[in-house]
Amino acid sequence: MSDFKLKAIKDVLYGKPETTEEEYKKVFSNVINNTFFDEGGRECSVSLVLETDSGEEWTIKVKWFFNTYKIMTTDEREVTIKPRGAYMPKKTLVGNIEQYNRLIDRIMPYYASPFFIFDGEEVKEIIVRQEQADSRAHPQFTEPILDLNSM
């Protein structure tokens, strides 16, 4: 999963708690498709659908808006919650990011995000590096393993 995709998922869930306004706008200025932008498009969006333990279905949508210089000017958040068994969901446009953060914290606390949002390729690289470091630190273990693999 690319770094941008992880940033987009975290942004949809948590907004921008770890970045300044300037950093946030810079990072998200590259999210809009170049062809779409050249044809006059000035907005793009990402939606994330979650199901809670109680069976509610939450759809969180973030829309980014851009100026003519391809700089993100603002974003807009919308939360739709469909209770279990309901036909009609309740849709809310987020006007207050603090209220939004409290709402999201009910189902997915920010402090837990490192445990469920991760880059599988990055984890694999960390494991490979750790295994390489272990084999250099303990070369006596590498040779017997290679002997076992050749059987």
mmCIF file of N, CA and C in Angstrom, residues 12 19 21 31 39-40 45 52 65 67 82 93-94 97 107-108 116 120:
data_model
loop_
_atom_site.group_PDB
_atom_site.id
_atom_site.type_symbol
_atom_site.label_atom_id
_atom_site.label_comp_id
_atom_site.label_asym_id
_atom_site.label_seq_id
_atom_site.Cartn_x
_atom_site.Cartn_y
_atom_site.Cartn_z
ATOM 1 N N VAL A 12 -8.979 10.495 6.462
ATOM 2 C CA VAL A 12 -10.428 10.281 6.485
ATOM 3 C C VAL A 12 -10.885 10.023 7.922
ATOM 4 N N THR A 19 -0.138 17.131 11.755
ATOM 5 C CA THR A 19 0.479 17.998 10.776
ATOM 6 C C THR A 19 -0.018 19.430 10.921
ATOM 7 N N GLU A 21 -1.224 23.022 9.218
ATOM 8 C CA GLU A 21 -2.118 23.332 8.098
ATOM 9 C C GLU A 21 -1.334 23.385 6.783
ATOM 10 N N VAL A 31 -3.199 14.921 -4.714
ATOM 11 C CA VAL A 31 -4.181 13.845 -4.752
ATOM 12 C C VAL A 31 -5.107 13.928 -5.955
ATOM 13 N N GLU A 39 -8.711 19.472 -17.102
ATOM 14 C CA GLU A 39 -10.018 19.630 -17.744
ATOM 15 C C GLU A 39 -10.963 20.507 -16.920
ATOM 16 N N GLY A 40 -10.466 21.058 -15.810
ATOM 17 C CA GLY A 40 -11.272 21.981 -15.011
ATOM 18 C C GLY A 40 -11.752 21.442 -13.679
ATOM 19 N N SER A 45 -12.520 13.243 -3.865
ATOM 20 C CA SER A 45 -12.984 12.746 -2.572
ATOM 21 C C SER A 45 -12.559 11.302 -2.355
ATOM 22 N N THR A 52 -19.335 -1.261 12.616
ATOM 23 C CA THR A 52 -19.017 -1.323 14.045
ATOM 24 C C THR A 52 -19.416 -2.683 14.610
ATOM 25 N N PHE A 65 -10.894 20.367 -1.914
ATOM 26 C CA PHE A 65 -11.123 21.396 -2.931
ATOM 27 C C PHE A 65 -9.800 22.086 -3.247
ATOM 28 N N ASN A 67 -7.546 25.168 -5.666
ATOM 29 C CA ASN A 67 -7.619 26.403 -6.443
ATOM 30 C C ASN A 67 -6.992 26.184 -7.818
ATOM 31 N N LYS A 82 -25.659 4.309 9.371
ATOM 32 C CA LYS A 82 -26.851 3.494 9.140
ATOM 33 C C LYS A 82 -26.926 2.440 10.240
ATOM 34 N N LEU A 93 -23.058 16.578 7.851
ATOM 35 C CA LEU A 93 -21.909 17.315 7.358
ATOM 36 C C LEU A 93 -21.152 17.815 8.584
ATOM 37 N N VAL A 94 -19.864 17.526 8.651
ATOM 38 C CA VAL A 94 -19.075 17.873 9.832
ATOM 39 C C VAL A 94 -18.708 19.353 9.777
ATOM 40 N N ILE A 97 -14.470 20.032 13.737
ATOM 41 C CA ILE A 97 -13.542 18.902 13.704
ATOM 42 C C ILE A 97 -13.382 18.261 15.083
ATOM 43 N N ILE A 107 -15.477 4.803 17.990
ATOM 44 C CA ILE A 107 -15.333 3.500 17.334
ATOM 45 C C ILE A 107 -13.889 3.116 17.043
ATOM 46 N N MET A 108 -13.001 4.105 16.901
ATOM 47 C CA MET A 108 -11.628 3.814 16.532
ATOM 48 C C MET A 108 -10.695 4.892 17.095
ATOM 49 N N PHE A 116 -3.704 -0.919 13.532
ATOM 50 C CA PHE A 116 -4.570 -1.442 12.486
ATOM 51 C C PHE A 116 -4.385 -0.782 11.136
ATOM 52 N N GLY A 120 1.834 -3.190 4.693
ATOM 53 C CA GLY A 120 2.310 -4.573 4.695
ATOM 54 C C GLY A 120 3.707 -4.708 4.129
#
